[in-house]
PDB file of N, CA and C in Angstrom:
ATOM      1  N   UNK A   1      38.922 -18.239-130.253  1.00 92.00           N
ATOM      2  CA  UNK A   1      39.430 -18.607-128.955  1.00 92.00           C
ATOM      3  C   UNK A   1      38.486 -19.633-128.326  1.00 92.00           C
ATOM      4  N   UNK A   2      39.014 -20.458-127.462  1.00 97.00           N
ATOM      5  CA  UNK A   2      38.199 -21.452-126.776  1.00 97.00           C
ATOM      6  C   UNK A   2      38.836 -21.776-125.429  1.00 97.00           C
ATOM      7  N   UNK A   3      38.078 -22.487-124.597  1.00 98.00           N
ATOM      8  CA  UNK A   3      38.625 -22.981-123.337  1.00 98.00           C
ATOM      9  C   UNK A   3      38.046 -24.361-123.079  1.00 98.00           C
ATOM     10  N   UNK A   4      38.740 -25.118-122.222  1.00 98.00           N
ATOM     11  CA  UNK A   4      38.389 -26.523-121.997  1.00 98.00           C
ATOM     12  C   UNK A   4      38.206 -26.835-120.524  1.00 98.00           C
ATOM     13  N   UNK A   5      37.424 -27.875-120.266  1.00 98.00           N
ATOM     14  CA  UNK A   5      37.221 -28.347-118.912  1.00 98.00           C
ATOM     15  C   UNK A   5      36.863 -29.818-118.919  1.00 98.00           C
ATOM     16  N   UNK A   6      36.650 -30.364-117.726  1.00 98.00           N
ATOM     17  CA  UNK A   6      36.323 -31.784-117.615  1.00 98.00           C
ATOM     18  C   UNK A   6      35.740 -32.081-116.246  1.00 98.00           C
ATOM     19  N   UNK A   7      35.221 -33.300-116.123  1.00 98.00           N
ATOM     20  CA  UNK A   7      34.857 -33.812-114.807  1.00 98.00           C
ATOM     21  C   UNK A   7      36.169 -34.146-114.082  1.00 98.00           C
ATOM     22  N   UNK A   8      36.092 -34.660-112.879  1.00 98.00           N
ATOM     23  CA  UNK A   8      37.309 -34.943-112.107  1.00 98.00           C
ATOM     24  C   UNK A   8      38.134 -36.083-112.693  1.00 98.00           C
ATOM     25  N   UNK A   9      37.469 -37.155-113.131  1.00 98.00           N
ATOM     26  CA  UNK A   9      38.203 -38.331-113.616  1.00 98.00           C
ATOM     27  C   UNK A   9      38.600 -38.216-115.085  1.00 98.00           C
ATOM     28  N   UNK A  10      38.069 -37.221-115.799  1.00 98.00           N
ATOM     29  CA  UNK A  10      38.426 -37.018-117.203  1.00 98.00           C
ATOM     30  C   UNK A  10      37.604 -37.810-118.199  1.00 98.00           C
ATOM     31  N   UNK A  11      36.614 -38.564-117.724  1.00 98.00           N
ATOM     32  CA  UNK A  11      35.772 -39.326-118.648  1.00 98.00           C
ATOM     33  C   UNK A  11      34.918 -38.406-119.522  1.00 98.00           C
ATOM     34  N   UNK A  12      34.580 -37.227-118.993  1.00 98.00           N
ATOM     35  CA  UNK A  12      33.787 -36.239-119.721  1.00 98.00           C
ATOM     36  C   UNK A  12      34.636 -34.977-119.866  1.00 98.00           C
ATOM     37  N   UNK A  13      34.812 -34.537-121.099  1.00 98.00           N
ATOM     38  CA  UNK A  13      35.536 -33.289-121.352  1.00 98.00           C
ATOM     39  C   UNK A  13      34.647 -32.393-122.206  1.00 98.00           C
ATOM     40  N   UNK A  14      34.951 -31.099-122.160  1.00 98.00           N
ATOM     41  CA  UNK A  14      34.201 -30.171-123.000  1.00 98.00           C
ATOM     42  C   UNK A  14      35.113 -29.051-123.465  1.00 98.00           C
ATOM     43  N   UNK A  15      34.763 -28.493-124.616  1.00 98.00           N
ATOM     44  CA  UNK A  15      35.431 -27.331-125.179  1.00 98.00           C
ATOM     45  C   UNK A  15      34.359 -26.299-125.473  1.00 98.00           C
ATOM     46  N   UNK A  16      34.586 -25.082-125.001  1.00 98.00           N
ATOM     47  CA  UNK A  16      33.658 -23.989-125.271  1.00 98.00           C
ATOM     48  C   UNK A  16      34.306 -23.092-126.310  1.00 98.00           C
ATOM     49  N   UNK A  17      33.634 -22.911-127.433  1.00 98.00           N
ATOM     50  CA  UNK A  17      34.132 -22.061-128.517  1.00 98.00           C
ATOM     51  C   UNK A  17      33.756 -20.616-128.224  1.00 98.00           C
ATOM     52  N   UNK A  18      34.467 -20.028-127.264  1.00 98.00           N
ATOM     53  CA  UNK A  18      34.245 -18.646-126.846  1.00 98.00           C
ATOM     54  C   UNK A  18      35.430 -18.228-125.991  1.00 98.00           C
ATOM     55  N   UNK A  19      35.534 -16.936-125.763  1.00 96.00           N
ATOM     56  CA  UNK A  19      36.546 -16.430-124.839  1.00 96.00           C
ATOM     57  C   UNK A  19      36.215 -16.930-123.430  1.00 96.00           C
ATOM     58  N   UNK A  20      37.225 -17.163-122.631  1.00 97.00           N
ATOM     59  CA  UNK A  20      36.991 -17.517-121.236  1.00 97.00           C
ATOM     60  C   UNK A  20      36.291 -16.341-120.555  1.00 97.00           C
ATOM     61  N   UNK A  21      35.294 -16.609-119.744  1.00 98.00           N
ATOM     62  CA  UNK A  21      34.527 -15.522-119.135  1.00 98.00           C
ATOM     63  C   UNK A  21      35.301 -14.806-118.027  1.00 98.00           C
ATOM     64  N   UNK A  22      34.891 -13.574-117.776  1.00 97.00           N
ATOM     65  CA  UNK A  22      35.430 -12.851-116.621  1.00 97.00           C
ATOM     66  C   UNK A  22      34.339 -12.670-115.568  1.00 97.00           C
ATOM     67  N   UNK A  23      33.153 -13.234-115.860  1.00 98.00           N
ATOM     68  CA  UNK A  23      32.019 -13.189-114.939  1.00 98.00           C
ATOM     69  C   UNK A  23      31.469 -14.593-114.730  1.00 98.00           C
ATOM     70  N   UNK A  24      30.823 -14.792-113.589  1.00 98.00           N
ATOM     71  CA  UNK A  24      30.163 -16.055-113.295  1.00 98.00           C
ATOM     72  C   UNK A  24      28.880 -15.765-112.543  1.00 98.00           C
ATOM     73  N   UNK A  25      27.978 -16.721-112.586  1.00 97.00           N
ATOM     74  CA  UNK A  25      26.730 -16.619-111.839  1.00 97.00           C
ATOM     75  C   UNK A  25      26.784 -17.621-110.699  1.00 97.00           C
ATOM     76  N   UNK A  26      26.420 -17.161-109.520  1.00 97.00           N
ATOM     77  CA  UNK A  26      26.299 -18.019-108.350  1.00 97.00           C
ATOM     78  C   UNK A  26      24.820 -18.063-107.989  1.00 97.00           C
ATOM     79  N   UNK A  27      24.216 -19.225-108.168  1.00 93.00           N
ATOM     80  CA  UNK A  27      22.782 -19.405-107.922  1.00 93.00           C
ATOM     81  C   UNK A  27      22.586 -19.968-106.514  1.00 93.00           C
ATOM     82  N   UNK A  28      21.533 -19.510-105.837  1.00 93.00           N
ATOM     83  CA  UNK A  28      21.280 -19.984-104.478  1.00 93.00           C
ATOM     84  C   UNK A  28      20.142 -21.007-104.404  1.00 93.00           C
ATOM     85  N   UNK A  29      19.812 -21.645-105.553  1.00 89.00           N
ATOM     86  CA  UNK A  29      18.789 -22.695-105.485  1.00 89.00           C
ATOM     87  C   UNK A  29      19.331 -23.845-104.636  1.00 89.00           C
ATOM     88  N   UNK A  30      18.457 -24.734-104.236  1.00 89.00           N
ATOM     89  CA  UNK A  30      18.864 -25.813-103.331  1.00 89.00           C
ATOM     90  C   UNK A  30      19.967 -26.687-103.916  1.00 89.00           C
ATOM     91  N   UNK A  31      19.999 -26.856-105.228  1.00 89.00           N
ATOM     92  CA  UNK A  31      21.014 -27.702-105.867  1.00 89.00           C
ATOM     93  C   UNK A  31      22.353 -26.966-106.009  1.00 89.00           C
ATOM     94  N   UNK A  32      22.332 -25.813-106.637  1.00 90.00           N
ATOM     95  CA  UNK A  32      23.573 -25.060-106.886  1.00 90.00           C
ATOM     96  C   UNK A  32      24.259 -24.640-105.588  1.00 90.00           C
ATOM     97  N   UNK A  33      23.465 -24.240-104.596  1.00 92.00           N
ATOM     98  CA  UNK A  33      24.043 -23.815-103.315  1.00 92.00           C
ATOM     99  C   UNK A  33      24.811 -24.959-102.671  1.00 92.00           C
ATOM    100  N   UNK A  34      24.259 -26.144-102.707  1.00 93.00           N
ATOM    101  CA  UNK A  34      24.913 -27.294-102.080  1.00 93.00           C
ATOM    102  C   UNK A  34      26.189 -27.709-102.814  1.00 93.00           C
ATOM    103  N   UNK A  35      26.207 -27.504-104.127  1.00 93.00           N
ATOM    104  CA  UNK A  35      27.364 -27.926-104.917  1.00 93.00           C
ATOM    105  C   UNK A  35      28.382 -26.814-105.139  1.00 93.00           C
ATOM    106  N   UNK A  36      28.021 -25.568-104.868  1.00 93.00           N
ATOM    107  CA  UNK A  36      28.967 -24.466-104.977  1.00 93.00           C
ATOM    108  C   UNK A  36      29.316 -24.076-106.410  1.00 93.00           C
ATOM    109  N   UNK A  37      28.387 -24.252-107.332  1.00 95.00           N
ATOM    110  CA  UNK A  37      28.671 -23.945-108.732  1.00 95.00           C
ATOM    111  C   UNK A  37      28.962 -22.472-108.976  1.00 95.00           C
ATOM    112  N   UNK A  38      29.826 -22.223-109.936  1.00 97.00           N
ATOM    113  CA  UNK A  38      30.017 -20.914-110.562  1.00 97.00           C
ATOM    114  C   UNK A  38      29.746 -21.163-112.034  1.00 97.00           C
ATOM    115  N   UNK A  39      28.719 -20.542-112.570  1.00 97.00           N
ATOM    116  CA  UNK A  39      28.214 -20.888-113.901  1.00 97.00           C
ATOM    117  C   UNK A  39      28.402 -19.774-114.923  1.00 97.00           C
ATOM    118  N   UNK A  40      28.580 -20.188-116.168  1.00 98.00           N
ATOM    119  CA  UNK A  40      28.555 -19.293-117.323  1.00 98.00           C
ATOM    120  C   UNK A  40      27.707 -19.979-118.380  1.00 98.00           C
ATOM    121  N   UNK A  41      26.840 -19.227-119.030  1.00 97.00           N
ATOM    122  CA  UNK A  41      25.879 -19.784-119.980  1.00 97.00           C
ATOM    123  C   UNK A  41      26.315 -19.526-121.419  1.00 97.00           C
ATOM    124  N   UNK A  42      26.146 -20.555-122.264  1.00 97.00           N
ATOM    125  CA  UNK A  42      26.540 -20.488-123.675  1.00 97.00           C
ATOM    126  C   UNK A  42      25.499 -21.206-124.522  1.00 97.00           C
ATOM    127  N   UNK A  43      25.350 -20.778-125.785  1.00 97.00           N
ATOM    128  CA  UNK A  43      24.520 -21.565-126.698  1.00 97.00           C
ATOM    129  C   UNK A  43      25.088 -22.983-126.796  1.00 97.00           C
ATOM    130  N   UNK A  44      24.214 -23.977-126.830  1.00 97.00           N
ATOM    131  CA  UNK A  44      24.665 -25.371-126.880  1.00 97.00           C
ATOM    132  C   UNK A  44      25.589 -25.631-128.068  1.00 97.00           C
ATOM    133  N   UNK A  45      25.406 -24.902-129.150  1.00 97.00           N
ATOM    134  CA  UNK A  45      26.244 -25.099-130.338  1.00 97.00           C
ATOM    135  C   UNK A  45      27.699 -24.694-130.095  1.00 97.00           C
ATOM    136  N   UNK A  46      27.967 -23.920-129.036  1.00 98.00           N
ATOM    137  CA  UNK A  46      29.335 -23.494-128.737  1.00 98.00           C
ATOM    138  C   UNK A  46      30.041 -24.425-127.753  1.00 98.00           C
ATOM    139  N   UNK A  47      29.351 -25.431-127.247  1.00 98.00           N
ATOM    140  CA  UNK A  47      29.936 -26.337-126.249  1.00 98.00           C
ATOM    141  C   UNK A  47      29.987 -27.749-126.832  1.00 98.00           C
ATOM    142  N   UNK A  48      31.208 -28.215-127.122  1.00 98.00           N
ATOM    143  CA  UNK A  48      31.415 -29.586-127.618  1.00 98.00           C
ATOM    144  C   UNK A  48      31.765 -30.486-126.437  1.00 98.00           C
ATOM    145  N   UNK A  49      31.079 -31.603-126.345  1.00 98.00           N
ATOM    146  CA  UNK A  49      31.276 -32.527-125.227  1.00 98.00           C
ATOM    147  C   UNK A  49      31.769 -33.859-125.764  1.00 98.00           C
ATOM    148  N   UNK A  50      32.768 -34.431-125.114  1.00 98.00           N
ATOM    149  CA  UNK A  50      33.182 -35.803-125.404  1.00 98.00           C
ATOM    150  C   UNK A  50      32.952 -36.627-124.145  1.00 98.00           C
ATOM    151  N   UNK A  51      32.659 -37.894-124.340  1.00 97.00           N
ATOM    152  CA  UNK A  51      32.398 -38.782-123.209  1.00 97.00           C
ATOM    153  C   UNK A  51      30.954 -38.729-122.750  1.00 97.00           C
ATOM    154  N   UNK A  52      30.049 -38.328-123.637  1.00 96.00           N
ATOM    155  CA  UNK A  52      28.639 -38.210-123.253  1.00 96.00           C
ATOM    156  C   UNK A  52      28.061 -39.527-122.730  1.00 96.00           C
ATOM    157  N   UNK A  53      28.632 -40.652-123.153  1.00 98.00           N
ATOM    158  CA  UNK A  53      28.146 -41.948-122.657  1.00 98.00           C
ATOM    159  C   UNK A  53      28.412 -42.121-121.165  1.00 98.00           C
ATOM    160  N   UNK A  54      29.299 -41.312-120.607  1.00 98.00           N
ATOM    161  CA  UNK A  54      29.599 -41.372-119.175  1.00 98.00           C
ATOM    162  C   UNK A  54      28.713 -40.455-118.343  1.00 98.00           C
ATOM    163  N   UNK A  55      27.821 -39.722-118.999  1.00 98.00           N
ATOM    164  CA  UNK A  55      26.958 -38.770-118.304  1.00 98.00           C
ATOM    165  C   UNK A  55      25.611 -39.370-117.929  1.00 98.00           C
ATOM    166  N   UNK A  56      25.076 -38.901-116.852  1.00 97.00           N
ATOM    167  CA  UNK A  56      23.690 -39.149-116.480  1.00 97.00           C
ATOM    168  C   UNK A  56      23.129 -37.810-116.029  1.00 97.00           C
ATOM    169  N   UNK A  57      21.826 -37.726-115.883  1.00 95.00           N
ATOM    170  CA  UNK A  57      21.237 -36.428-115.561  1.00 95.00           C
ATOM    171  C   UNK A  57      20.405 -36.466-114.300  1.00 95.00           C
ATOM    172  N   UNK A  58      20.257 -35.283-113.728  1.00 94.00           N
ATOM    173  CA  UNK A  58      19.410 -35.086-112.560  1.00 94.00           C
ATOM    174  C   UNK A  58      18.536 -33.872-112.837  1.00 94.00           C
ATOM    175  N   UNK A  59      17.236 -34.025-112.633  1.00 90.00           N
ATOM    176  CA  UNK A  59      16.291 -32.911-112.808  1.00 90.00           C
ATOM    177  C   UNK A  59      15.499 -32.751-111.520  1.00 90.00           C
ATOM    178  N   UNK A  60      15.179 -31.510-111.195  1.00 86.00           N
ATOM    179  CA  UNK A  60      14.357 -31.254-110.021  1.00 86.00           C
ATOM    180  C   UNK A  60      13.527 -30.004-110.262  1.00 86.00           C
ATOM    181  N   UNK A  61      12.662 -29.682-109.324  1.00 78.00           N
ATOM    182  CA  UNK A  61      11.807 -28.504-109.357  1.00 78.00           C
ATOM    183  C   UNK A  61      11.030 -28.430-110.668  1.00 78.00           C
ATOM    184  N   UNK A  62      11.351 -27.504-111.551  1.00 76.00           N
ATOM    185  CA  UNK A  62      10.594 -27.339-112.797  1.00 76.00           C
ATOM    186  C   UNK A  62      10.997 -28.352-113.864  1.00 76.00           C
ATOM    187  N   UNK A  63      12.076 -29.063-113.656  1.00 78.00           N
ATOM    188  CA  UNK A  63      12.606 -30.065-114.601  1.00 78.00           C
ATOM    189  C   UNK A  63      13.033 -29.448-115.935  1.00 78.00           C
ATOM    190  N   UNK A  64      13.254 -28.133-115.967  1.00 82.00           N
ATOM    191  CA  UNK A  64      13.661 -27.459-117.199  1.00 82.00           C
ATOM    192  C   UNK A  64      15.137 -27.663-117.510  1.00 82.00           C
ATOM    193  N   UNK A  65      15.953 -27.843-116.468  1.00 87.00           N
ATOM    194  CA  UNK A  65      17.387 -28.050-116.674  1.00 87.00           C
ATOM    195  C   UNK A  65      17.765 -29.491-116.401  1.00 87.00           C
ATOM    196  N   UNK A  66      18.579 -30.045-117.289  1.00 95.00           N
ATOM    197  CA  UNK A  66      19.158 -31.371-117.070  1.00 95.00           C
ATOM    198  C   UNK A  66      20.556 -31.141-116.514  1.00 95.00           C
ATOM    199  N   UNK A  67      20.733 -31.422-115.244  1.00 94.00           N
ATOM    200  CA  UNK A  67      22.036 -31.288-114.598  1.00 94.00           C
ATOM    201  C   UNK A  67      22.821 -32.555-114.926  1.00 94.00           C
ATOM    202  N   UNK A  68      23.839 -32.421-115.766  1.00 96.00           N
ATOM    203  CA  UNK A  68      24.586 -33.562-116.282  1.00 96.00           C
ATOM    204  C   UNK A  68      25.795 -33.840-115.393  1.00 96.00           C
ATOM    205  N   UNK A  69      25.940 -35.077-114.953  1.00 94.00           N
ATOM    206  CA  UNK A  69      27.108 -35.408-114.137  1.00 94.00           C
ATOM    207  C   UNK A  69      27.701 -36.743-114.550  1.00 94.00           C
ATOM    208  N   UNK A  70      28.979 -36.893-114.252  1.00 98.00           N
ATOM    209  CA  UNK A  70      29.730 -38.090-114.614  1.00 98.00           C
ATOM    210  C   UNK A  70      29.327 -39.252-113.713  1.00 98.00           C
ATOM    211  N   UNK A  71      29.035 -40.391-114.327  1.00 97.00           N
ATOM    212  CA  UNK A  71      28.663 -41.587-113.563  1.00 97.00           C
ATOM    213  C   UNK A  71      29.813 -42.117-112.717  1.00 97.00           C
ATOM    214  N   UNK A  72      31.054 -41.871-113.153  1.00 98.00           N
ATOM    215  CA  UNK A  72      32.211 -42.420-112.436  1.00 98.00           C
ATOM    216  C   UNK A  72      32.606 -41.571-111.236  1.00 98.00           C
ATOM    217  N   UNK A  73      32.797 -40.265-111.433  1.00 98.00           N
ATOM    218  CA  UNK A  73      33.310 -39.419-110.346  1.00 98.00           C
ATOM    219  C   UNK A  73      32.252 -38.535-109.703  1.00 98.00           C
ATOM    220  N   UNK A  74      31.085 -38.392-110.335  1.00 96.00           N
ATOM    221  CA  UNK A  74      29.996 -37.619-109.759  1.00 96.00           C
ATOM    222  C   UNK A  74      30.051 -36.117-109.996  1.00 96.00           C
ATOM    223  N   UNK A  75      31.091 -35.638-110.666  1.00 97.00           N
ATOM    224  CA  UNK A  75      31.228 -34.202-110.907  1.00 97.00           C
ATOM    225  C   UNK A  75      30.284 -33.764-112.021  1.00 97.00           C
ATOM    226  N   UNK A  76      29.683 -32.581-111.828  1.00 96.00           N
ATOM    227  CA  UNK A  76      28.757 -32.022-112.820  1.00 96.00           C
ATOM    228  C   UNK A  76      29.439 -30.914-113.602  1.00 96.00           C
ATOM    229  N   UNK A  77      29.908 -31.203-114.828  1.00 97.00           N
ATOM    230  CA  UNK A  77      30.609 -30.183-115.600  1.00 97.00           C
ATOM    231  C   UNK A  77      29.683 -29.157-116.251  1.00 97.00           C
ATOM    232  N   UNK A  78      28.414 -29.502-116.453  1.00 97.00           N
ATOM    233  CA  UNK A  78      27.490 -28.557-117.070  1.00 97.00           C
ATOM    234  C   UNK A  78      26.052 -29.015-116.861  1.00 97.00           C
ATOM    235  N   UNK A  79      25.139 -28.096-117.151  1.00 96.00           N
ATOM    236  CA  UNK A  79      23.713 -28.407-117.213  1.00 96.00           C
ATOM    237  C   UNK A  79      23.248 -27.980-118.593  1.00 96.00           C
ATOM    238  N   UNK A  80      22.126 -28.523-119.023  1.00 96.00           N
ATOM    239  CA  UNK A  80      21.618 -28.123-120.326  1.00 96.00           C
ATOM    240  C   UNK A  80      20.110 -27.960-120.271  1.00 96.00           C
ATOM    241  N   UNK A  81      19.644 -27.059-121.107  1.00 94.00           N
ATOM    242  CA  UNK A  81      18.215 -26.781-121.172  1.00 94.00           C
ATOM    243  C   UNK A  81      17.963 -25.736-122.227  1.00 94.00           C
ATOM    244  N   UNK A  82      16.874 -25.018-122.081  1.00 94.00           N
ATOM    245  CA  UNK A  82      16.522 -23.962-123.024  1.00 94.00           C
ATOM    246  C   UNK A  82      16.633 -22.615-122.336  1.00 94.00           C
ATOM    247  N   UNK A  83      17.181 -21.649-123.051  1.00 88.00           N
ATOM    248  CA  UNK A  83      17.274 -20.287-122.536  1.00 88.00           C
ATOM    249  C   UNK A  83      15.913 -19.623-122.593  1.00 88.00           C
ATOM    250  N   UNK A  84      15.828 -18.391-122.104  1.00 87.00           N
ATOM    251  CA  UNK A  84      14.562 -17.661-122.116  1.00 87.00           C
ATOM    252  C   UNK A  84      13.938 -17.537-123.506  1.00 87.00           C
ATOM    253  N   UNK A  85      14.784 -17.533-124.547  1.00 93.00           N
ATOM    254  CA  UNK A  85      14.284 -17.422-125.919  1.00 93.00           C
ATOM    255  C   UNK A  85      13.970 -18.784-126.539  1.00 93.00           C
ATOM    256  N   UNK A  86      14.146 -19.862-125.768  1.00 93.00           N
ATOM    257  CA  UNK A  86      13.862 -21.206-126.254  1.00 93.00           C
ATOM    258  C   UNK A  86      15.049 -21.912-126.899  1.00 93.00           C
ATOM    259  N   UNK A  87      16.154 -21.198-127.088  1.00 96.00           N
ATOM    260  CA  UNK A  87      17.337 -21.785-127.725  1.00 96.00           C
ATOM    261  C   UNK A  87      18.049 -22.745-126.768  1.00 96.00           C
ATOM    262  N   UNK A  88      18.580 -23.831-127.318  1.00 97.00           N
ATOM    263  CA  UNK A  88      19.339 -24.804-126.521  1.00 97.00           C
ATOM    264  C   UNK A  88      20.549 -24.120-125.894  1.00 97.00           C
ATOM    265  N   UNK A  89      20.716 -24.305-124.584  1.00 97.00           N
ATOM    266  CA  UNK A  89      21.738 -23.608-123.805  1.00 97.00           C
ATOM    267  C   UNK A  89      22.453 -24.591-122.893  1.00 97.00           C
ATOM    268  N   UNK A  90      23.720 -24.311-122.625  1.00 97.00           N
ATOM    269  CA  UNK A  90      24.470 -25.092-121.633  1.00 97.00           C
ATOM    270  C   UNK A  90      25.043 -24.136-120.590  1.00 97.00           C
ATOM    271  N   UNK A  91      24.887 -24.517-119.352  1.00 96.00           N
ATOM    272  CA  UNK A  91      25.439 -23.771-118.223  1.00 96.00           C
ATOM    273  C   UNK A  91      26.706 -24.493-117.798  1.00 96.00           C
ATOM    274  N   UNK A  92      27.841 -23.922-118.100  1.00 98.00           N
ATOM    275  CA  UNK A  92      29.131 -24.544-117.820  1.00 98.00           C
ATOM    276  C   UNK A  92      29.544 -24.247-116.375  1.00 98.00           C
ATOM    277  N   UNK A  93      29.938 -25.292-115.662  1.00 97.00           N
ATOM    278  CA  UNK A  93      30.439 -25.160-114.302  1.00 97.00           C
ATOM    279  C   UNK A  93      31.901 -24.727-114.387  1.00 97.00           C
ATOM    280  N   UNK A  94      32.164 -23.460-114.116  1.00 98.00           N
ATOM    281  CA  UNK A  94      33.522 -22.934-114.264  1.00 98.00           C
ATOM    282  C   UNK A  94      34.517 -23.550-113.283  1.00 98.00           C
ATOM    283  N   UNK A  95      34.032 -24.191-112.247  1.00 97.00           N
ATOM    284  CA  UNK A  95      34.937 -24.898-111.326  1.00 97.00           C
ATOM    285  C   UNK A  95      35.555 -26.122-111.995  1.00 97.00           C
ATOM    286  N   UNK A  96      35.041 -26.506-113.160  1.00 98.00           N
ATOM    287  CA  UNK A  96      35.579 -27.628-113.925  1.00 98.00           C
ATOM    288  C   UNK A  96      36.544 -27.175-115.016  1.00 98.00           C
ATOM    289  N   UNK A  97      36.935 -25.900-114.992  1.00 98.00           N
ATOM    290  CA  UNK A  97      37.840 -25.336-115.990  1.00 98.00           C
ATOM    291  C   UNK A  97      39.128 -24.914-115.275  1.00 98.00           C
ATOM    292  N   UNK A  98      40.166 -25.765-115.290  1.00 97.00           N
ATOM    293  CA  UNK A  98      41.387 -25.482-114.549  1.00 97.00           C
ATOM    294  C   UNK A  98      42.093 -24.181-114.938  1.00 97.00           C
ATOM    295  N   UNK A  99      41.958 -23.740-116.181  1.00 96.00           N
ATOM    296  CA  UNK A  99      42.679 -22.549-116.635  1.00 96.00           C
ATOM    297  C   UNK A  99      42.055 -21.240-116.151  1.00 96.00           C
ATOM    298  N   UNK A 100      40.858 -21.291-115.593  1.00 96.00           N
ATOM    299  CA  UNK A 100      40.202 -20.064-115.138  1.00 96.00           C
ATOM    300  C   UNK A 100      40.571 -19.778-113.690  1.00 96.00           C
ATOM    301  N   UNK A 101      40.989 -18.531-113.433  1.00 97.00           N
ATOM    302  CA  UNK A 101      41.279 -18.073-112.074  1.00 97.00           C
ATOM    303  C   UNK A 101      39.949 -17.686-111.444  1.00 97.00           C
ATOM    304  N   UNK A 102      39.392 -18.553-110.629  1.00 97.00           N
ATOM    305  CA  UNK A 102      38.069 -18.328-110.045  1.00 97.00           C
ATOM    306  C   UNK A 102      38.030 -17.083-109.170  1.00 97.00           C
ATOM    307  N   UNK A 103      39.141 -16.768-108.512  1.00 97.00           N
ATOM    308  CA  UNK A 103      39.182 -15.587-107.648  1.00 97.00           C
ATOM    309  C   UNK A 103      39.141 -14.287-108.438  1.00 97.00           C
ATOM    310  N   UNK A 104      39.463 -14.348-109.723  1.00 97.00           N
ATOM    311  CA  UNK A 104      39.460 -13.143-110.557  1.00 97.00           C
ATOM    312  C   UNK A 104      38.095 -12.879-111.196  1.00 97.00           C
ATOM    313  N   UNK A 105      37.171 -13.817-111.084  1.00 98.00           N
ATOM    314  CA  UNK A 105      35.853 -13.657-111.690  1.00 98.00           C
ATOM    315  C   UNK A 105      34.995 -12.650-110.923  1.00 98.00           C
ATOM    316  N   UNK A 106      34.230 -11.896-111.654  1.00 98.00           N
ATOM    317  CA  UNK A 106      33.196 -11.050-111.068  1.00 98.00           C
ATOM    318  C   UNK A 106      31.969 -11.949-110.918  1.00 98.00           C
ATOM    319  N   UNK A 107      31.549 -12.186-109.680  1.00 97.00           N
ATOM    320  CA  UNK A 107      30.465 -13.134-109.424  1.00 97.00           C
ATOM    321  C   UNK A 107      29.153 -12.383-109.186  1.00 97.00           C
ATOM    322  N   UNK A 108      28.145 -12.764-109.970  1.00 97.00           N
ATOM    323  CA  UNK A 108      26.818 -12.174-109.849  1.00 97.00           C
ATOM    324  C   UNK A 108      25.889 -13.176-109.200  1.00 97.00           C
ATOM    325  N   UNK A 109      25.169 -12.721-108.185  1.00 96.00           N
ATOM    326  CA  UNK A 109      24.217 -13.590-107.490  1.00 96.00           C
ATOM    327  C   UNK A 109      22.934 -13.714-108.303  1.00 96.00           C
ATOM    328  N   UNK A 110      22.384 -14.930-108.332  1.00 93.00           N
ATOM    329  CA  UNK A 110      21.091 -15.179-108.963  1.00 93.00           C
ATOM    330  C   UNK A 110      20.203 -15.844-107.928  1.00 93.00           C
ATOM    331  N   UNK A 111      19.021 -15.314-107.715  1.00 93.00           N
ATOM    332  CA  UNK A 111      18.102 -15.850-106.713  1.00 93.00           C
ATOM    333  C   UNK A 111      17.261 -16.968-107.308  1.00 93.00           C
ATOM    334  N   UNK A 112      17.839 -18.153-107.387  1.00 87.00           N
ATOM    335  CA  UNK A 112      17.123 -19.326-107.884  1.00 87.00           C
ATOM    336  C   UNK A 112      16.257 -19.973-106.822  1.00 87.00           C
ATOM    337  N   UNK A 113      16.437 -19.573-105.559  1.00 86.00           N
ATOM    338  CA  UNK A 113      15.638 -20.141-104.476  1.00 86.00           C
ATOM    339  C   UNK A 113      14.187 -19.685-104.567  1.00 86.00           C
ATOM    340  N   UNK A 114      13.936 -18.592-105.231  1.00 77.00           N
ATOM    341  CA  UNK A 114      12.591 -18.055-105.339  1.00 77.00           C
ATOM    342  C   UNK A 114      11.822 -18.593-106.538  1.00 77.00           C
ATOM    343  N   UNK A 115      12.457 -19.407-107.385  1.00 62.00           N
ATOM    344  CA  UNK A 115      11.777 -19.930-108.568  1.00 62.00           C
ATOM    345  C   UNK A 115      10.890 -21.097-108.249  1.00 62.00           C
TER     346      UNK A 115
END
């Protein structure tokens, strides 16, 4: 099973080779809070991206995560970095996945403001 998403203009698309999540993480760091992200984390090998040439990145604070966003429309479909075990990870912005019912997700708070 898999699910798909994109930036607003469609220049960047992604496919996640996994079941669509029923949970999301809402982080209160200065970046995520302002953008209203609902995130789900996957090994980078499970997330295929097309249109990578349309992406640019933004890093802040610890610079551990590369927040990837579309140069044309400004939407951030995912971030990438290393998980706690060092494995390459992508944090998918579930607001960029039209097939997911965001109101049906169980949302878990993450205190990123304290990092």
